Structure formats: structure tokens, C-alpha cells
GROMACS .gro file of N, CA and C in nm:
model
  504
    1MET      N    1  -1.608  -0.798  -0.181
    1MET     CA    2  -1.676  -0.659  -0.124
    1MET      C    3  -1.486  -0.655  -0.109
    2ILE      N    4  -1.470  -0.647  -0.047
    2ILE     CA    5  -1.268  -0.576   0.020
    2ILE      C    6  -1.300  -0.478  -0.108
    3ARG      N    7  -1.322  -0.536  -0.249
    3ARG     CA    8  -1.262  -0.412  -0.389
    3ARG      C    9  -1.370  -0.311  -0.390
    4ALA      N   10  -1.498  -0.337  -0.295
    4ALA     CA   11  -1.566  -0.173  -0.311
    4ALA      C   12  -1.553  -0.116  -0.210
    5ALA      N   13  -1.581  -0.221  -0.050
    5ALA     CA   14  -1.521  -0.149   0.040
    5ALA      C   15  -1.383  -0.021   0.017
    6LEU      N   16  -1.280  -0.083  -0.047
    6LEU     CA   17  -1.146  -0.014  -0.118
    6LEU      C   18  -1.222   0.128  -0.162
    7LEU      N   19  -1.301   0.078  -0.312
    7LEU     CA   20  -1.321   0.172  -0.356
    7LEU      C   21  -1.365   0.268  -0.321
    8VAL      N   22  -1.508   0.258  -0.282
    8VAL     CA   23  -1.575   0.386  -0.155
    8VAL      C   24  -1.523   0.328  -0.050
    9ALA      N   25  -1.378   0.393   0.029
    9ALA     CA   26  -1.367   0.491   0.066
    9ALA      C   27  -1.281   0.568   0.000
   10LEU      N   28  -1.134   0.551  -0.080
   10LEU     CA   29  -1.163   0.630  -0.225
   10LEU      C   30  -1.238   0.727  -0.268
   11GLY      N   31  -1.330   0.682  -0.240
   11GLY     CA   32  -1.395   0.773  -0.287
   11GLY      C   33  -1.461   0.873  -0.256
   12ALA      N   34  -1.468   0.886  -0.076
   12ALA     CA   35  -1.472   0.951  -0.011
   12ALA      C   36  -1.355   1.012  -0.003
   13GLY      N   37  -1.194   0.993  -0.045
   13GLY     CA   38  -1.095   1.066   0.054
   13GLY      C   39  -1.084   1.217  -0.046
   14PRO      N   40  -1.018   1.252  -0.082
   14PRO     CA   41  -0.970   1.380  -0.101
   14PRO      C   42  -0.996   1.320  -0.263
   15ALA      N   43  -0.964   1.467  -0.310
   15ALA     CA   44  -0.991   1.477  -0.521
   15ALA      C   45  -0.842   1.342  -0.507
   16MET      N   46  -0.800   1.319  -0.619
   16MET     CA   47  -0.691   1.232  -0.655
   16MET      C   48  -0.678   1.279  -0.843
   17ALA      N   49  -0.628   1.393  -0.828
   17ALA     CA   50  -0.602   1.443  -1.026
   17ALA      C   51  -0.465   1.321  -1.060
   18GLY      N   52  -0.336   1.253  -1.008
   18GLY     CA   53  -0.292   1.195  -1.038
   18GLY      C   54  -0.279   1.060  -1.204
   19PRO      N   55  -0.181   1.024  -1.269
   19PRO     CA   56  -0.206   0.984  -1.369
   19PRO      C   57  -0.242   0.827  -1.296
   20ASP      N   58  -0.180   0.768  -1.205
   20ASP     CA   59  -0.120   0.661  -1.237
   20ASP      C   60  -0.217   0.542  -1.085
   21CYS      N   61  -0.278   0.405  -1.107
   21CYS     CA   62  -0.336   0.405  -1.036
   21CYS      C   63  -0.312   0.259  -1.041
   22TYR      N   64  -0.258   0.200  -0.947
   22TYR     CA   65  -0.269   0.000  -0.912
   22TYR      C   66  -0.347  -0.027  -0.834
   23GLN      N   67  -0.418  -0.178  -0.790
   23GLN     CA   68  -0.439  -0.217  -0.740
   23GLN      C   69  -0.445  -0.387  -0.760
   24ARG      N   70  -0.449  -0.439  -0.620
   24ARG     CA   71  -0.433  -0.579  -0.618
   24ARG      C   72  -0.527  -0.635  -0.437
   25PHE      N   73  -0.586  -0.732  -0.551
   25PHE     CA   74  -0.664  -0.835  -0.490
   25PHE      C   75  -0.689  -0.978  -0.451
   26TYR      N   76  -0.647  -1.002  -0.298
   26TYR     CA   77  -0.516  -1.144  -0.365
   26TYR      C   78  -0.658  -1.275  -0.382
   27PRO      N   79  -0.690  -1.333  -0.462
   27PRO     CA   80  -0.825  -1.507  -0.436
   27PRO      C   81  -0.771  -1.457  -0.324
   28ASP      N   82  -0.954  -1.667  -0.261
   28ASP     CA   83  -0.864  -1.691  -0.162
   28ASP      C   84  -0.735  -1.810  -0.156
   29ALA      N   85  -0.766  -1.797  -0.270
   29ALA     CA   86  -0.646  -2.004  -0.312
   29ALA      C   87  -0.514  -1.826  -0.218
   30HIS      N   88  -0.483  -1.747  -0.273
   30HIS     CA   89  -0.365  -1.741  -0.290
   30HIS      C   90  -0.364  -1.720  -0.060
   31MET      N   91  -0.444  -1.699  -0.026
   31MET     CA   92  -0.435  -1.678   0.049
   31MET      C   93  -0.461  -1.722   0.114
   32ALA      N   94  -0.453  -1.896   0.129
   32ALA     CA   95  -0.462  -1.979   0.173
   32ALA      C   96  -0.254  -2.067   0.146
   33ALA      N   97  -0.292  -1.994   0.048
   33ALA     CA   98  -0.120  -2.108   0.066
   33ALA      C   99  -0.062  -1.980   0.103
   34ASN      N  100  -0.112  -1.858   0.113
   34ASN     CA  101   0.058  -1.772   0.202
   34ASN      C  102   0.007  -1.710   0.375
   35PRO      N  103  -0.016  -1.839   0.426
   35PRO     CA  104  -0.023  -1.751   0.559
   35PRO      C  105  -0.051  -1.622   0.650
   36LEU      N  106   0.109  -1.649   0.584
   36LEU     CA  107   0.228  -1.564   0.634
   36LEU      C  108   0.215  -1.360   0.595
   37GLN      N  109   0.123  -1.419   0.470
   37GLN     CA  110  -0.017  -1.266   0.428
   37GLN      C  111  -0.013  -1.162   0.483
   38GLY      N  112  -0.004  -1.093   0.503
   38GLY     CA  113  -0.067  -1.022   0.596
   38GLY      C  114  -0.182  -0.859   0.498
   39VAL      N  115  -0.160  -0.898   0.366
   39VAL     CA  116  -0.297  -0.804   0.297
   39VAL      C  117  -0.385  -0.832   0.206
   40GLN      N  118  -0.467  -0.859   0.193
   40GLN     CA  119  -0.550  -0.938   0.086
   40GLN      C  120  -0.599  -0.824  -0.012
   41GLY      N  121  -0.662  -0.674   0.026
   41GLY     CA  122  -0.628  -0.625  -0.106
   41GLY      C  123  -0.583  -0.462  -0.094
   42MET      N  124  -0.576  -0.348  -0.215
   42MET     CA  125  -0.428  -0.275  -0.192
   42MET      C  126  -0.510  -0.231  -0.268
   43VAL      N  127  -0.520  -0.089  -0.291
   43VAL     CA  128  -0.544   0.000  -0.369
   43VAL      C  129  -0.466   0.128  -0.339
   44LEU      N  130  -0.383   0.121  -0.438
   44LEU     CA  131  -0.266   0.299  -0.480
   44LEU      C  132  -0.212   0.337  -0.540
   45HIS      N  133  -0.225   0.488  -0.491
   45HIS     CA  134  -0.295   0.580  -0.633
   45HIS      C  135  -0.171   0.803  -0.619
   46PHE      N  136  -0.145   0.762  -0.731
   46PHE     CA  137  -0.007   0.842  -0.733
   46PHE      C  138  -0.128   0.964  -0.763
   47HIS      N  139  -0.049   1.052  -0.729
   47HIS     CA  140  -0.102   1.223  -0.756
   47HIS      C  141  -0.016   1.323  -0.791
   48PRO      N  142   0.023   1.406  -0.834
   48PRO     CA  143   0.142   1.534  -0.789
   48PRO      C  144   0.087   1.581  -0.674
   49LEU      N  145   0.192   1.639  -0.654
   49LEU     CA  146   0.169   1.723  -0.581
   49LEU      C  147   0.249   1.841  -0.574
   50ASP      N  148   0.129   2.028  -0.493
   50ASP     CA  149   0.156   2.114  -0.511
   50ASP      C  150   0.264   2.181  -0.528
   51ALA      N  151   0.417   2.123  -0.480
   51ALA     CA  152   0.511   2.168  -0.431
   51ALA      C  153   0.601   2.132  -0.615
   52GLY      N  154   0.515   1.976  -0.631
   52GLY     CA  155   0.669   1.938  -0.692
   52GLY      C  156   0.633   1.762  -0.684
   53GLY      N  157   0.696   1.680  -0.815
   53GLY     CA  158   0.694   1.536  -0.786
   53GLY      C  159   0.551   1.503  -0.806
   54ARG      N  160   0.591   1.423  -0.671
   54ARG     CA  161   0.481   1.317  -0.672
   54ARG      C  162   0.484   1.224  -0.537
   55GLY      N  163   0.250   1.224  -0.535
   55GLY     CA  164   0.243   1.180  -0.410
   55GLY      C  165   0.185   1.060  -0.381
   56VAL      N  166   0.144   0.956  -0.263
   56VAL     CA  167   0.055   0.800  -0.284
   56VAL      C  168  -0.043   0.852  -0.188
   57GLN      N  169  -0.114   0.761  -0.247
   57GLN     CA  170  -0.191   0.710  -0.146
   57GLN      C  171  -0.268   0.617  -0.125
   58LEU      N  172  -0.246   0.478   0.007
   58LEU     CA  173  -0.234   0.407  -0.037
   58LEU      C  174  -0.313   0.250   0.085
   59TRP      N  175  -0.428   0.230  -0.035
   59TRP     CA  176  -0.568   0.195   0.155
   59TRP      C  177  -0.573   0.041   0.130
   60ALA      N  178  -0.562  -0.036   0.185
   60ALA     CA  179  -0.504  -0.188   0.222
   60ALA      C  180  -0.567  -0.262   0.337
   61GLU      N  181  -0.634  -0.321   0.319
   61GLU     CA  182  -0.803  -0.366   0.373
   61GLU      C  183  -0.631  -0.525   0.427
   62LEU      N  184  -0.635  -0.568   0.572
   62LEU     CA  185  -0.580  -0.664   0.620
   62LEU      C  186  -0.681  -0.836   0.586
   63SER      N  187  -0.586  -0.940   0.553
   63SER     CA  188  -0.616  -1.098   0.558
   63SER      C  189  -0.673  -1.079   0.620
   64PRO      N  190  -0.768  -1.210   0.669
   64PRO     CA  191  -0.829  -1.296   0.860
   64PRO      C  192  -0.742  -1.425   0.869
   65GLU      N  193  -0.565  -1.418   0.831
   65GLU     CA  194  -0.455  -1.463   0.832
   65GLU      C  195  -0.447  -1.362   0.909
   66ALA      N  196  -0.426  -1.219   0.925
   66ALA     CA  197  -0.292  -1.180   1.018
   66ALA      C  198  -0.371  -1.140   1.086
   67GLU      N  199  -0.461  -1.188   1.173
   67GLU     CA  200  -0.490  -1.175   1.277
   67GLU      C  201  -0.398  -1.172   1.433
   68GLY      N  202  -0.408  -1.007   1.486
   68GLY     CA  203  -0.289  -0.964   1.594
   68GLY      C  204  -0.173  -0.931   1.566
   69ILE      N  205  -0.207  -0.872   1.396
   69ILE     CA  206  -0.110  -0.772   1.351
   69ILE      C  207  -0.176  -0.637   1.390
   70ALA      N  208  -0.307  -0.639   1.354
   70ALA     CA  209  -0.263  -0.483   1.368
   70ALA      C  210  -0.333  -0.503   1.553
   71PRO      N  211  -0.396  -0.393   1.656
   71PRO     CA  212  -0.477  -0.377   1.704
   71PRO      C  213  -0.694  -0.359   1.642
   72GLY      N  214  -0.690  -0.328   1.522
   72GLY     CA  215  -0.836  -0.252   1.470
   72GLY      C  216  -0.849  -0.452   1.481
   73GLU      N  217  -1.018  -0.415   1.432
   73GLU     CA  218  -1.026  -0.509   1.382
   73GLU      C  219  -1.033  -0.638   1.211
   74VAL      N  220  -0.982  -0.719   1.179
   74VAL     CA  221  -0.938  -0.782   1.076
   74VAL      C  222  -1.022  -0.796   1.008
   75GLY      N  223  -1.030  -0.728   0.860
   75GLY     CA  224  -1.105  -0.630   0.768
   75GLY      C  225  -1.101  -0.518   0.756
   76GLU      N  226  -1.081  -0.455   0.865
   76GLU     CA  227  -1.103  -0.311   0.875
   76GLU      C  228  -0.937  -0.212   0.775
   77ARG      N  229  -1.010  -0.152   0.742
   77ARG     CA  230  -0.957  -0.032   0.612
   77ARG      C  231  -0.803   0.058   0.677
   78TYR      N  232  -0.718   0.010   0.606
   78TYR     CA  233  -0.528   0.155   0.668
   78TYR      C  234  -0.548   0.170   0.521
   79TYR      N  235  -0.461   0.298   0.598
   79TYR     CA  236  -0.431   0.399   0.474
   79TYR      C  237  -0.315   0.429   0.509
   80SER      N  238  -0.211   0.500   0.381
   80SER     CA  239  -0.077   0.534   0.382
   80SER      C  240  -0.123   0.739   0.318
   81ASP      N  241  -0.068   0.790   0.312
   81ASP     CA  242  -0.018   0.943   0.254
   81ASP      C  243   0.081   0.956   0.226
   82MET      N  244   0.212   0.926   0.162
   82MET     CA  245   0.305   0.978   0.163
   82MET      C  246   0.359   1.005   0.071
   83ARG      N  247   0.477   1.089   0.003
   83ARG     CA  248   0.563   1.154  -0.034
   83ARG      C  249   0.724   1.114  -0.112
   84CYS      N  250   0.745   1.075  -0.216
   84CYS     CA  251   0.796   1.078  -0.266
   84CYS      C  252   0.904   1.107  -0.310
   85GLU      N  253   1.050   1.049  -0.397
   85GLU     CA  254   1.216   1.139  -0.370
   85GLU      C  255   1.253   1.046  -0.477
   86ALA      N  256   1.374   1.154  -0.489
   86ALA     CA  257   1.438   1.020  -0.554
   86ALA      C  258   1.483   0.919  -0.557
   87GLY      N  259   1.569   0.922  -0.412
   87GLY     CA  260   1.641   0.851  -0.370
   87GLY      C  261   1.604   0.783  -0.191
   88GLY      N  262   1.726   0.654  -0.169
   88GLY     CA  263   1.592   0.606  -0.078
   88GLY      C  264   1.716   0.644   0.097
   89PRO      N  265   1.691   0.574   0.169
   89PRO     CA  266   1.730   0.616   0.224
   89PRO      C  267   1.833   0.501   0.273
   90ALA      N  268   1.951   0.559   0.435
   90ALA     CA  269   2.105   0.379   0.426
   90ALA      C  270   2.008   0.277   0.467
   91VAL      N  271   1.923   0.201   0.493
   91VAL     CA  272   1.865   0.066   0.510
   91VAL      C  273   1.793  -0.013   0.500
   92GLU      N  274   1.914  -0.163   0.607
   92GLU     CA  275   1.964  -0.269   0.526
   92GLU      C  276   1.776  -0.287   0.482
   93GLY      N  277   1.842  -0.358   0.314
   93GLY     CA  278   1.755  -0.403   0.198
   93GLY      C  279   1.659  -0.313   0.151
   94ALA      N  280   1.757  -0.137   0.153
   94ALA     CA  281   1.676  -0.041   0.030
   94ALA      C  282   1.740  -0.067  -0.021
   95ASP      N  283   1.734   0.037  -0.205
   95ASP     CA  284   1.812   0.059  -0.262
   95ASP      C  285   1.841   0.212  -0.265
   96PRO      N  286   1.914   0.273  -0.278
   96PRO     CA  287   1.940   0.451  -0.214
   96PRO      C  288   1.911   0.475  -0.351
   97ALA      N  289   1.920   0.393  -0.456
   97ALA     CA  290   1.907   0.530  -0.575
   97ALA      C  291   1.738   0.465  -0.622
   98ALA      N  292   1.637   0.442  -0.618
   98ALA     CA  293   1.528   0.383  -0.594
   98ALA      C  294   1.446   0.492  -0.574
   99GLU      N  295   1.380   0.545  -0.588
   99GLU     CA  296   1.225   0.639  -0.528
   99GLU      C  297   1.184   0.528  -0.459
  100THR      N  298   1.138   0.725  -0.393
  100THR     CA  299   1.155   0.561  -0.219
  100THR      C  300   1.009   0.690  -0.126
  101CYS      N  301   0.887   0.675  -0.123
  101CYS     CA  302   0.755   0.777  -0.071
  101CYS      C  303   0.763   0.730   0.015
  102PHE      N  304   0.784   0.762   0.081
  102PHE     CA  305   0.751   0.835   0.274
  102PHE      C  306   0.601   0.857   0.310
  103ASP      N  307   0.601   0.764   0.424
  103ASP     CA  308   0.499   0.758   0.497
  103ASP      C  309   0.492   1.002   0.539
  104LEU      N  310   0.391   1.016   0.548
  104LEU     CA  311   0.359   1.197   0.602
  104LEU      C  312   0.377   1.123   0.726
  105CYS      N  313   0.304   1.081   0.827
  105CYS     CA  314   0.340   1.030   0.946
  105CYS      C  315   0.476   0.990   1.027
  106ASP      N  316   0.559   0.984   0.969
  106ASP     CA  317   0.694   0.924   0.965
  106ASP      C  318   0.693   0.815   1.002
  107GLN      N  319   0.606   0.716   0.948
  107GLN     CA  320   0.565   0.550   1.021
  107GLN      C  321   0.609   0.489   0.900
  108GLY      N  322   0.742   0.502   0.831
  108GLY     CA  323   0.766   0.342   0.742
  108GLY      C  324   0.827   0.496   0.575
  109PHE      N  325   0.827   0.304   0.483
  109PHE     CA  326   0.837   0.375   0.332
  109PHE      C  327   0.841   0.270   0.295
  110VAL      N  328   0.781   0.309   0.145
  110VAL     CA  329   0.826   0.179   0.035
  110VAL      C  330   0.884   0.215  -0.052
  111GLN      N  331   0.968   0.147  -0.155
  111GLN     CA  332   1.041   0.198  -0.266
  111GLN      C  333   0.964   0.122  -0.405
  112ILE      N  334   0.960   0.196  -0.500
  112ILE     CA  335   0.947   0.149  -0.567
  112ILE      C  336   1.111   0.066  -0.670
  113VAL      N  337   1.016   0.014  -0.691
  113VAL     CA  338   1.092  -0.143  -0.781
  113VAL      C  339   1.096  -0.133  -0.915
  114GLU      N  340   0.970  -0.171  -0.941
  114GLU     CA  341   0.920  -0.174  -1.136
  114GLU      C  342   0.809  -0.081  -1.158
  115GLU      N  343   0.773  -0.037  -1.313
  115GLU     CA  344   0.667   0.071  -1.236
  115GLU      C  345   0.651   0.052  -1.402
  116SER      N  346   0.544   0.094  -1.477
  116SER     CA  347   0.512   0.080  -1.586
  116SER      C  348   0.315   0.026  -1.603
  117ASP      N  349   0.248   0.068  -1.716
  117ASP     CA  350   0.120   0.077  -1.743
  117ASP      C  351   0.092   0.061  -1.670
  118SER      N  352   0.075  -0.116  -1.686
  118SER     CA  353  -0.014  -0.277  -1.651
  118SER      C  354   0.040  -0.325  -1.509
  119ARG      N  355   0.159  -0.253  -1.471
  119ARG     CA  356   0.235  -0.373  -1.311
  119ARG      C  357   0.299  -0.265  -1.260
  120LEU      N  358   0.301  -0.244  -1.074
  120LEU     CA  359   0.363  -0.195  -1.018
  120LEU      C  360   0.440  -0.286  -0.914
  121LEU      N  361   0.605  -0.303  -0.906
  121LEU     CA  362   0.682  -0.380  -0.732
  121LEU      C  363   0.709  -0.230  -0.668
  122ILE      N  364   0.586  -0.270  -0.547
  122ILE     CA  365   0.644  -0.156  -0.459
  122ILE      C  366   0.720  -0.261  -0.341
  123ARG      N  367   0.803  -0.193  -0.248
  123ARG     CA  368   0.831  -0.314  -0.136
  123ARG      C  369   0.899  -0.249  -0.019
  124SER      N  370   0.811  -0.304   0.075
  124SER     CA  371   0.725  -0.223   0.179
  124SER      C  372   0.870  -0.238   0.249
  125PHE      N  373   0.916  -0.091   0.379
  125PHE     CA  374   1.036  -0.114   0.423
  125PHE      C  375   0.907  -0.110   0.593
  126GLY      N  376   0.808  -0.154   0.636
  126GLY     CA  377   0.767  -0.139   0.807
  126GLY      C  378   0.693   0.021   0.799
  127LEU      N  379   0.573  -0.001   0.655
  127LEU     CA  380   0.480   0.105   0.610
  127LEU      C  381   0.411   0.067   0.696
  128GLY      N  382   0.353   0.177   0.794
  128GLY     CA  383   0.282   0.208   0.920
  128GLY      C  384   0.164   0.285   0.908
  129LEU      N  385   0.027   0.195   0.821
  129LEU     CA  386  -0.102   0.299   0.809
  129LEU      C  387  -0.174   0.232   0.879
  130HIS      N  388  -0.293   0.350   0.848
  130HIS     CA  389  -0.356   0.452   1.009
  130HIS      C  390  -0.506   0.386   1.019
  131GLY      N  391  -0.540   0.436   1.066
  131GLY     CA  392  -0.665   0.357   1.103
  131GLY      C  393  -0.783   0.461   1.002
  132ASN      N  394  -0.750   0.525   1.056
  132ASN     CA  395  -0.809   0.653   0.953
  132ASN      C  396  -0.713   0.779   0.881
  133THR      N  397  -0.781   0.854   0.798
  133THR     CA  398  -0.707   0.986   0.669
  133THR      C  399  -0.675   1.079   0.776
  134SER      N  400  -0.702   1.134   0.875
  134SER     CA  401  -0.644   1.316   0.951
  134SER      C  402  -0.622   1.246   1.028
  135ALA      N  403  -0.554   1.177   1.096
  135ALA     CA  404  -0.459   1.113   1.194
  135ALA      C  405  -0.355   1.055   1.140
  136CYS      N  406  -0.277   1.075   1.241
  136CYS     CA  407  -0.198   0.943   1.247
  136CYS      C  408  -0.177   0.877   1.352
  137ASP      N  409  -0.272   0.748   1.315
  137ASP     CA  410  -0.318   0.754   1.449
  137ASP      C  411  -0.277   0.571   1.477
  138GLY      N  412  -0.150   0.523   1.385
  138GLY     CA  413  -0.100   0.430   1.366
  138GLY      C  414  -0.195   0.247   1.337
  139GLY      N  415  -0.192   0.145   1.315
  139GLY     CA  416  -0.310   0.067   1.340
  139GLY      C  417  -0.254  -0.050   1.306
  140ALA      N  418  -0.168  -0.036   1.196
  140ALA     CA  419  -0.120  -0.208   1.073
  140ALA      C  420   0.006  -0.173   1.071
  141VAL      N  421   0.071  -0.272   0.970
  141VAL     CA  422   0.230  -0.263   0.908
  141VAL      C  423   0.152  -0.310   0.774
  142LEU      N  424   0.192  -0.229   0.660
  142LEU     CA  425   0.210  -0.319   0.488
  142LEU      C  426   0.382  -0.425   0.480
  143ALA      N  427   0.319  -0.535   0.566
  143ALA     CA  428   0.465  -0.594   0.523
  143ALA      C  429   0.371  -0.796   0.602
  144ASP      N  430   0.435  -0.864   0.577
  144ASP     CA  431   0.397  -1.032   0.562
  144ASP      C  432   0.463  -1.036   0.703
  145ARG      N  433   0.380  -1.128   0.818
  145ARG     CA  434   0.538  -1.193   0.944
  145ARG      C  435   0.603  -1.228   0.884
  146SER      N  436   0.732  -1.248   0.994
  146SER     CA  437   0.815  -1.305   0.947
  146SER      C  438   0.799  -1.468   0.973
  147ALA      N  439   0.858  -1.600   0.919
  147ALA     CA  440   0.844  -1.732   0.974
  147ALA      C  441   0.890  -1.671   1.187
  148ALA      N  442   1.000  -1.598   1.149
  148ALA     CA  443   1.083  -1.610   1.280
  148ALA      C  444   0.981  -1.474   1.377
  149GLY      N  445   0.877  -1.419   1.386
  149GLY     CA  446   0.826  -1.365   1.400
  149GLY      C  447   0.894  -1.166   1.384
  150GLY      N  448   0.704  -1.113   1.403
  150GLY     CA  449   0.827  -0.938   1.384
  150GLY      C  450   0.771  -0.933   1.174
  151TYR      N  451   0.855  -0.868   1.147
  151TYR     CA  452   0.729  -0.818   1.003
  151TYR      C  453   0.886  -0.805   0.876
  152ALA      N  454   0.834  -0.966   0.768
  152ALA     CA  455   1.020  -0.898   0.646
  152ALA      C  456   0.919  -0.768   0.606
  153VAL      N  457   1.062  -0.753   0.497
  153VAL     CA  458   1.044  -0.647   0.373
  153VAL      C  459   0.957  -0.754   0.260
  154THR      N  460   0.889  -0.689   0.250
  154THR     CA  461   0.740  -0.741   0.150
  154THR      C  462   0.743  -0.687   0.043
  155THR      N  463   0.697  -0.751  -0.105
  155THR     CA  464   0.684  -0.722  -0.158
  155THR      C  465   0.624  -0.693  -0.269
  156PHE      N  466   0.522  -0.600  -0.262
  156PHE     CA  467   0.411  -0.646  -0.363
  156PHE      C  468   0.364  -0.604  -0.511
  157ARG      N  469   0.293  -0.697  -0.558
  157ARG     CA  470   0.291  -0.669  -0.721
  157ARG      C  471   0.147  -0.640  -0.715
  158LEU      N  472   0.154  -0.501  -0.845
  158LEU     CA  473  -0.061  -0.419  -0.794
  158LEU      C  474  -0.057  -0.394  -0.957
  159ASP      N  475  -0.169  -0.408  -1.000
  159ASP     CA  476  -0.232  -0.446  -1.151
  159ASP      C  477  -0.249  -0.298  -1.219
  160GLY      N  478  -0.149  -0.222  -1.336
  160GLY     CA  479  -0.203  -0.092  -1.260
  160GLY      C  480  -0.381  -0.088  -1.344
  161THR      N  481  -0.488   0.012  -1.323
  161THR     CA  482  -0.603   0.047  -1.358
  161THR      C  483  -0.638   0.134  -1.430
  162ALA      N  484  -0.843   0.215  -1.524
  162ALA     CA  485  -0.817   0.259  -1.475
  162ALA      C  486  -0.821   0.396  -1.416
  163GLU      N  487  -0.793   0.547  -1.418
  163GLU     CA  488  -0.871   0.586  -1.333
  163GLU      C  489  -0.950   0.562  -1.291
  164ALA      N  490  -1.098   0.590  -1.353
  164ALA     CA  491  -1.212   0.580  -1.293
  164ALA      C  492  -1.216   0.478  -1.196
  165GLU      N  493  -1.122   0.325  -1.228
  165GLU     CA  494  -1.148   0.243  -1.122
  165GLU      C  495  -1.079   0.235  -1.008
  166CYS      N  496  -0.941   0.365  -0.977
  166CYS     CA  497  -0.916   0.386  -0.888
  166CYS      C  498  -0.950   0.487  -0.818
  167GLU      N  499  -1.072   0.558  -0.834
  167GLU     CA  500  -1.149   0.684  -0.828
  167GLU      C  501  -1.249   0.654  -0.721
  168GLY      N  502  -1.323   0.515  -0.780
  168GLY     CA  503  -1.430   0.467  -0.752
  168GLY      C  504  -1.538   0.610  -0.819
   0.00000   0.00000   0.00000
């Protein structure tokens, strides 16, 4: 259900021409074993930018255990459109040499930790996700909750997938 909803949402978004698509949908057993995890499913798609370089469109759906993380309803899809740059900011825990993708609404960033055709590791530094694709309306954070409260810098592993699956 999550996968179908995310793919429908991707299909309804702007056309994507990029070569790289990754996704991950966590099974119920994984979610039960990781109660602080806030994301149940995610699709990430790289695409070329008109000005050069590459951008990212990311869709995520919160887990039922994430209640209280976002003001919207659990199960709601959240979105971020990002532009990627060769280096990272001077933020604690960030790699200044890593490719960094910044939210276009200036609500956080992710860094590319590892990238291959079959696997992508990203690290989220408080990336703000939006409730719809046409506004910078906030809504959720792409991160796990820390045991002490607040958000933890979170690494996500996604699996490479065919373009047709990514675009819905």
C-alpha cells in the first residue's frame, strides 16, 4: 500500500529525466524492532538540472510509530525537492567533502554516503519534508527520533530500482 501510494504520487509529480532511482520499503518486523524509526517507505530519484549538476526528488511516508513527529496524519506522504553540490557545510557530523543535496526550501540536507547502481546510503541532517510539492509548508523531518528526544542524524539505505518503477 505504501509503495503503491508513493509511486502514484511520483507519477503525479513533474516529469523526471534522471538516470538514478532508489527506494526502500521497510517490513512490519523491521519497524517493530526499530520503534524510533520515523520512515516506513521512501523513494529517491536523481535527475539532471537545467543549469547543470543534479537534483533529487524524495518522497517518504511516516511509520505508524512516528505519531507526534509531524503535525499531519500518520501515513501521509511527504516530499522534498533538492539540488546537489560537490561539498558539504561545516555542520557537526557532516562530511565537508561529500556530495550534499540541499532542500530547495532551505529546510535541511542529506549527504550521499555511498552510491552504486544497486545501493544508495544517504545521511539526513534534519531534512524538512513538505506536505505537498508546490509549497514550502514543512510537515515532517526525515530522521529518526533520538532516545533523548529530538532528532538524530540518520542514515538510510535504499536499493536501486528500474526507472519505470521509480516513475510509477
